[in-house]
Structure formats: C-alpha cells, structure tokens
Amino acid sequence: RSKANAHNGYRVYEEVMSEGFNAYLTLGGGLRKAIEEGQFELYYQPKVRSLDEQTVGAEALIRWHHPEWGMIAPDKFIPIAEESGLILPLGEWVIRRACQQLKIWQEQGLAPISLSVNLSGRQFLQPNLVDVVQQILDETDINPKLLELELTESMLMSDVHGTIKKLHDFREMGVSLSIDDFGTGYSSLAYLKKFPIQALKIDRSFIQDLGIDGEDDAIVKATIAMAQSLNLKVIAEGVENRQQMSLLTDYQCQEVQGYLFAKPMSCTDFEVYLEKFSNSCSDECAIPRVGV
Ligand code: C2E
Ligand code: MG
Ligand code: MG
Ligand code: MG
C-alpha cells in the first residue's frame, strides 16, 4: 500500500489491484461509509478552446481517497455504486460539490468557466433528477449556463420518450447537455436531432491514433462535420500530442481536453492553473460572464 499521489492516481491504483482489493470493492465495501466520511473529492480537467488554446471550462471527475487503499479511480467504483443504488447520493454529492465550487470561483472573481459533470445511467433514470438539480441550483445560486451535464448514448437510448422530456426540462432551466464518449455507443442519428443537446464529446479511442490510422481520421472528420451541420459543439477527448491537436484544428474541432494541456487536477492545482491560463479571457470569451 502506498499513499495516493495527487498527480497520478493510476500508479497507486495499479499497485492495489490485488485479489483482496477486488473482493472488497465487489462487496460494495466501504462505499456508504466513504460518503458519510467525505472520502470523495472532485478533480478538474480543463476544456481548451482550439482557436486560442484558452481554457473555457472544465470537467469534474470524481476521486475516492481510501484511507487504506489509496486513490481509487471512478471506473472501479462507479459501476458498484450503480448496482447498490449508492450512485444516487454519490451523484447528488458530485453535482452539489461542482455547483458550490462554481460559486466559490465566481466569488473569488476567477474568469467564469463552465463545469461539466458526468451522470450515470441509474442517476439519469432517477425520476426526481430534474428537481434535485433545480434544488442545487437554487441553493448555490449559480448561473445555470455554467453547469453542463454529460450523458452517454446508452443512457439516452434506454427510454427515448422519457429522455427527451427530461432533456427539455434541463434546457428550460438553462443547463447545458452533452453526449460523452460519442461514437462508442449505439445512438441513432435519427434521434440525435431530436435530443436538445449542445455538444458531442468524441471518444478518446478515435483520437488516440489520429494521423496514424486513416479510418480514425475519416471518422473524426465526419463526426465534426455532422456536428457542425446539426449546430452542435464538438469536443475531442484524450488529446495527448501536437499532431492530434493540429489535425483537430484543421478539422475545426472547437474544444479539446487531454493530457497535452493538463491532467485532471485537485481544486487547488486547478486554481493555480486557471490564474495562469485564463486571465486574459476577453469579451470574446466563449462562456458568458457571470452576472452579465
Ligand atoms: P469520461 O467522462 O469520459 O472522462 C474522461 C476520462 O479520460 C477521465 O478518466 C480522464 O482522466 C481521462 N483522460 C482525460 N484526458 C486524457 C488523455 O489525454 N489521455 C488519457 N489516457 N486519458 C485521459 P477518469 O477521471 O478516470 O474517469 C473515468 C470515467 O469515470 C469518466 O469517463 C466517467 O465516465 C466516469 N466518471 C468520472 N467521474 C464521475 C462522476 O462524478 N460521476 C459519474 N457518474 N461518472 C464519473
Ligand atoms: Mg465525461
Ligand atoms: Mg463519461
Ligand atoms: Mg468520455
């Protein structure tokens, strides 16, 4: 066992991938206690505008600091939280924490950025989700335009009728909606135009071999073109090098996220990063300024 490393949870995480750990997690071990004891933290990964490489937003990504096992990645515990139903209180904690942080940044006078939050399947199906989000917006008193919800194709397609209603409710509240991991699910293009969403996030698996695998180039190019004609913003996930970045700029992908710019960071590290990289944000800022 070793202490969690704030900059790279995954090193630690590989070390603890033992049998005992797997069994512990499978039993839902400690998740409930972890919520009660506040062992969760949000990390923030910048969203960068391709045009000028300005940071215009961030994605909130959950981390679990286990007192014994160290930092545990969401891919490990989110599915277990889903099965046990604990995703509901946990997911609500994530939205509340993200909105509280937006409020703090606003009060600190940091350049307004948008913050996106991932929803899980069961959380999205929760009948009172819209009320929960409205309650949190009222409580924290933030501009709803700064909150973005990331959904996946499978979530949207499981109950299309109910989904469309829910998405419209969110739009009326002013919250933005995007499709995460786009291209890996099975959404139908016929429905895509019916969902009131604002952005597509192209999955990292298509970005990885950009410039190496011609088929990925074709897919990415076509996805961006389609999104543009549907008036959707496109964000590329997992941009790790300059070659990928220059191709994405050529294809007119508006925003990117990836290790090339920054890994997900603790709140403190992200604030330092923001001071450095977004203080020249002018009137042309893609994100509306709070209070204006
Ligand atoms: P995601 O929403 O697609 O988030 C992107 C994941 O890719 C993050 O992993 C991020 O750290 C990683 N990533 C970003 N840039 C790069 C890059 O350049 N290269 C590589 N190799 N990876 C990159 P993370 O934080 O481990 O999260 C994994 C998944 O767990 C997320 O995928 C999301 O589906 C889920 N997740 C994270 N936080 C939450 C949460 O609060 N609620 C729910 N329901 N799911 C969450
Ligand atoms: Mg996401
Ligand atoms: Mg996701
Ligand atoms: Mg993704």
Tab-separated table of C-alpha atoms in Angstrom, residues 69-249:
chain	number	residue	atom	x	y	z
A	69	TRP	CA	-6.161	1.561	-0.373
A	70	GLY	CA	-5.162	4.998	-1.612
A	71	MET	CA	-6.728	6.721	-4.574
A	72	ILE	CA	-9.349	4.669	-6.401
A	73	ALA	CA	-10.345	5.528	-9.992
A	74	PRO	CA	-14.020	6.071	-10.847
A	75	ASP	CA	-14.074	3.248	-13.403
A	76	LYS	CA	-13.639	0.889	-10.440
A	77	PHE	CA	-16.286	2.158	-8.050
A	78	ILE	CA	-18.939	3.891	-10.175
A	79	PRO	CA	-20.274	0.561	-11.529
A	80	ILE	CA	-20.512	-0.776	-7.967
A	81	ALA	CA	-22.215	2.379	-6.766
A	82	GLU	CA	-24.663	1.898	-9.654
A	83	GLU	CA	-25.502	-1.667	-8.625
A	84	SER	CA	-26.021	-0.812	-4.993
A	85	GLY	CA	-28.031	2.348	-5.688
A	86	LEU	CA	-25.468	4.420	-3.783
A	87	ILE	CA	-24.848	6.259	-7.030
A	88	LEU	CA	-27.884	8.396	-6.191
A	89	PRO	CA	-26.476	10.058	-3.061
A	90	LEU	CA	-22.982	9.992	-4.569
A	91	GLY	CA	-24.119	11.513	-7.851
A	92	GLU	CA	-26.038	14.195	-6.000
A	93	TRP	CA	-22.938	14.965	-3.943
A	94	VAL	CA	-20.970	15.435	-7.216
A	95	ILE	CA	-23.475	17.902	-8.676
A	96	ARG	CA	-23.719	19.855	-5.416
A	97	ARG	CA	-19.948	19.963	-4.945
A	98	ALA	CA	-19.452	21.136	-8.557
A	99	CYS	CA	-22.032	23.916	-8.189
A	100	GLN	CA	-20.605	25.025	-4.842
A	101	GLN	CA	-17.189	25.228	-6.491
A	102	LEU	CA	-18.577	27.329	-9.353
A	103	LYS	CA	-19.982	29.679	-6.734
A	104	ILE	CA	-16.649	29.916	-4.939
A	105	TRP	CA	-14.830	30.685	-8.211
A	106	GLN	CA	-17.391	33.333	-9.004
A	107	GLU	CA	-16.901	34.926	-5.577
A	108	GLN	CA	-13.126	34.802	-5.998
A	109	GLY	CA	-13.532	36.671	-9.269
A	110	LEU	CA	-11.865	33.991	-11.347
A	111	ALA	CA	-12.749	34.111	-15.036
A	112	PRO	CA	-16.068	32.322	-15.379
A	113	ILE	CA	-15.679	28.844	-16.696
A	114	SER	CA	-18.276	26.199	-17.287
A	115	LEU	CA	-18.149	22.977	-15.352
A	116	SER	CA	-19.369	19.663	-16.656
A	117	VAL	CA	-20.472	16.760	-14.532
A	118	ASN	CA	-20.852	13.130	-15.596
A	119	LEU	CA	-24.145	11.430	-14.909
A	120	SER	CA	-24.519	7.683	-14.621
A	121	GLY	CA	-27.316	5.589	-16.096
A	122	ARG	CA	-29.235	4.926	-12.939
A	123	GLN	CA	-28.864	8.516	-11.827
A	124	PHE	CA	-30.308	9.743	-15.107
A	125	LEU	CA	-33.314	7.419	-14.740
A	126	GLN	CA	-33.971	8.719	-11.215
A	127	PRO	CA	-37.484	10.235	-11.515
A	128	ASN	CA	-36.686	13.331	-9.450
A	129	LEU	CA	-33.317	14.126	-11.042
A	130	VAL	CA	-34.570	17.385	-12.553
A	131	ASP	CA	-35.850	18.522	-9.135
A	132	VAL	CA	-32.595	17.536	-7.467
A	133	VAL	CA	-30.607	19.653	-9.938
A	134	GLN	CA	-33.038	22.573	-9.621
A	135	GLN	CA	-32.749	22.408	-5.834
A	136	ILE	CA	-28.941	22.507	-6.038
A	137	LEU	CA	-29.034	25.446	-8.471
A	138	ASP	CA	-31.349	27.346	-6.111
A	139	GLU	CA	-29.217	26.503	-3.112
A	140	THR	CA	-25.920	27.552	-4.677
A	141	ASP	CA	-27.345	30.417	-6.710
A	142	ILE	CA	-25.084	29.918	-9.707
A	143	ASN	CA	-25.755	30.766	-13.330
A	144	PRO	CA	-27.266	27.511	-14.720
A	145	LYS	CA	-25.488	28.205	-18.012
A	146	LEU	CA	-22.235	27.331	-16.298
A	147	LEU	CA	-23.415	23.809	-15.490
A	148	GLU	CA	-23.189	21.138	-18.163
A	149	LEU	CA	-24.370	17.541	-17.796
A	150	GLU	CA	-22.556	14.776	-19.658
A	151	LEU	CA	-24.734	11.889	-20.757
A	152	THR	CA	-23.859	8.763	-22.719
A	153	GLU	CA	-25.566	7.342	-25.770
A	154	SER	CA	-26.851	4.274	-23.919
A	155	MET	CA	-28.442	6.481	-21.252
A	156	LEU	CA	-30.256	8.484	-23.896
A	157	MET	CA	-31.448	5.486	-25.857
A	158	SER	CA	-32.832	3.410	-22.998
A	159	ASP	CA	-36.108	5.345	-22.799
A	160	VAL	CA	-36.178	7.808	-25.656
A	161	HIS	CA	-39.538	9.365	-24.843
A	162	GLY	CA	-38.744	9.957	-21.170
A	163	THR	CA	-35.287	11.171	-22.112
A	164	ILE	CA	-36.487	13.870	-24.469
A	165	LYS	CA	-38.846	15.217	-21.799
A	166	LYS	CA	-36.083	15.264	-19.204
A	167	LEU	CA	-33.632	16.957	-21.565
A	168	HIS	CA	-36.176	19.667	-22.346
A	169	ASP	CA	-36.697	20.248	-18.607
A	170	PHE	CA	-32.962	20.762	-18.188
A	171	ARG	CA	-32.857	23.129	-21.153
A	172	GLU	CA	-35.648	25.198	-19.670
A	173	MET	CA	-33.580	25.513	-16.512
A	174	GLY	CA	-30.682	26.771	-18.637
A	175	VAL	CA	-28.400	23.782	-18.047
A	176	SER	CA	-26.266	22.559	-20.994
A	177	LEU	CA	-26.220	18.974	-22.181
A	178	SER	CA	-23.586	16.950	-23.977
A	179	ILE	CA	-23.064	13.397	-25.161
A	180	ASP	CA	-19.925	11.836	-23.693
A	181	ASP	CA	-17.822	9.072	-25.301
A	182	PHE	CA	-19.577	9.776	-28.590
A	183	GLY	CA	-19.121	7.042	-31.175
A	184	THR	CA	-18.789	4.164	-28.733
A	185	GLY	CA	-22.496	3.679	-28.039
A	186	TYR	CA	-25.400	2.903	-30.257
A	187	SER	CA	-27.357	6.119	-30.546
A	188	SER	CA	-29.352	6.539	-33.692
A	189	LEU	CA	-28.726	9.557	-35.878
A	190	ALA	CA	-32.496	9.891	-36.240
A	191	TYR	CA	-32.765	10.553	-32.507
A	192	LEU	CA	-29.684	12.709	-32.322
A	193	LYS	CA	-31.574	15.530	-33.984
A	194	LYS	CA	-34.474	15.135	-31.580
A	195	PHE	CA	-32.391	15.426	-28.423
A	196	PRO	CA	-31.984	19.055	-27.336
A	197	ILE	CA	-28.246	18.718	-26.712
A	198	GLN	CA	-25.484	21.269	-27.270
A	199	ALA	CA	-22.310	19.263	-27.623
A	200	LEU	CA	-20.721	15.978	-28.645
A	201	LYS	CA	-17.579	14.698	-26.997
A	202	ILE	CA	-15.686	12.445	-29.389
A	203	ASP	CA	-14.398	9.434	-27.505
A	204	ARG	CA	-10.686	9.160	-26.812
A	205	SER	CA	-10.448	5.872	-28.722
A	206	PHE	CA	-10.919	7.762	-32.017
A	207	ILE	CA	-8.390	10.441	-31.094
A	208	GLN	CA	-5.636	8.089	-29.975
A	209	ASP	CA	-4.466	7.099	-33.479
A	210	LEU	CA	-5.342	10.300	-35.275
A	211	GLY	CA	-2.754	10.875	-38.000
A	212	ILE	CA	-1.726	7.206	-37.826
A	213	ASP	CA	-4.920	5.360	-38.632
A	214	GLY	CA	-6.672	6.850	-41.662
A	215	GLU	CA	-10.001	5.376	-40.636
A	216	ASP	CA	-9.954	7.270	-37.361
A	217	ASP	CA	-9.171	10.438	-39.286
A	218	ALA	CA	-12.171	9.813	-41.506
A	219	ILE	CA	-14.475	9.116	-38.562
A	220	VAL	CA	-13.358	12.165	-36.609
A	221	LYS	CA	-13.601	14.455	-39.625
A	222	ALA	CA	-17.087	13.184	-40.465
A	223	THR	CA	-18.278	13.453	-36.865
A	224	ILE	CA	-17.117	17.064	-36.654
A	225	ALA	CA	-18.776	17.915	-39.966
A	226	MET	CA	-22.019	16.284	-38.864
A	227	ALA	CA	-21.983	18.038	-35.508
A	228	GLN	CA	-21.390	21.379	-37.203
A	229	SER	CA	-24.316	20.943	-39.520
A	230	LEU	CA	-26.515	19.995	-36.566
A	231	ASN	CA	-25.272	23.107	-34.734
A	232	LEU	CA	-23.568	21.126	-32.024
A	233	LYS	CA	-20.261	21.985	-30.447
A	234	VAL	CA	-17.587	19.286	-30.715
A	235	ILE	CA	-15.059	18.448	-28.035
A	236	ALA	CA	-12.259	15.931	-28.593
A	237	GLU	CA	-11.334	13.823	-25.576
A	238	GLY	CA	-7.897	12.458	-24.798
A	239	VAL	CA	-5.727	14.788	-26.886
A	240	GLU	CA	-2.172	13.880	-25.952
A	241	ASN	CA	0.097	15.350	-28.619
A	242	ARG	CA	0.609	18.237	-31.017
A	243	GLN	CA	-0.035	16.138	-34.108
A	244	GLN	CA	-3.520	15.238	-32.891
A	245	MET	CA	-4.072	18.870	-31.918
A	246	SER	CA	-3.128	20.256	-35.322
A	247	LEU	CA	-5.341	17.754	-37.145
A	248	LEU	CA	-8.255	18.588	-34.859
A	249	THR	CA	-7.703	22.288	-35.502
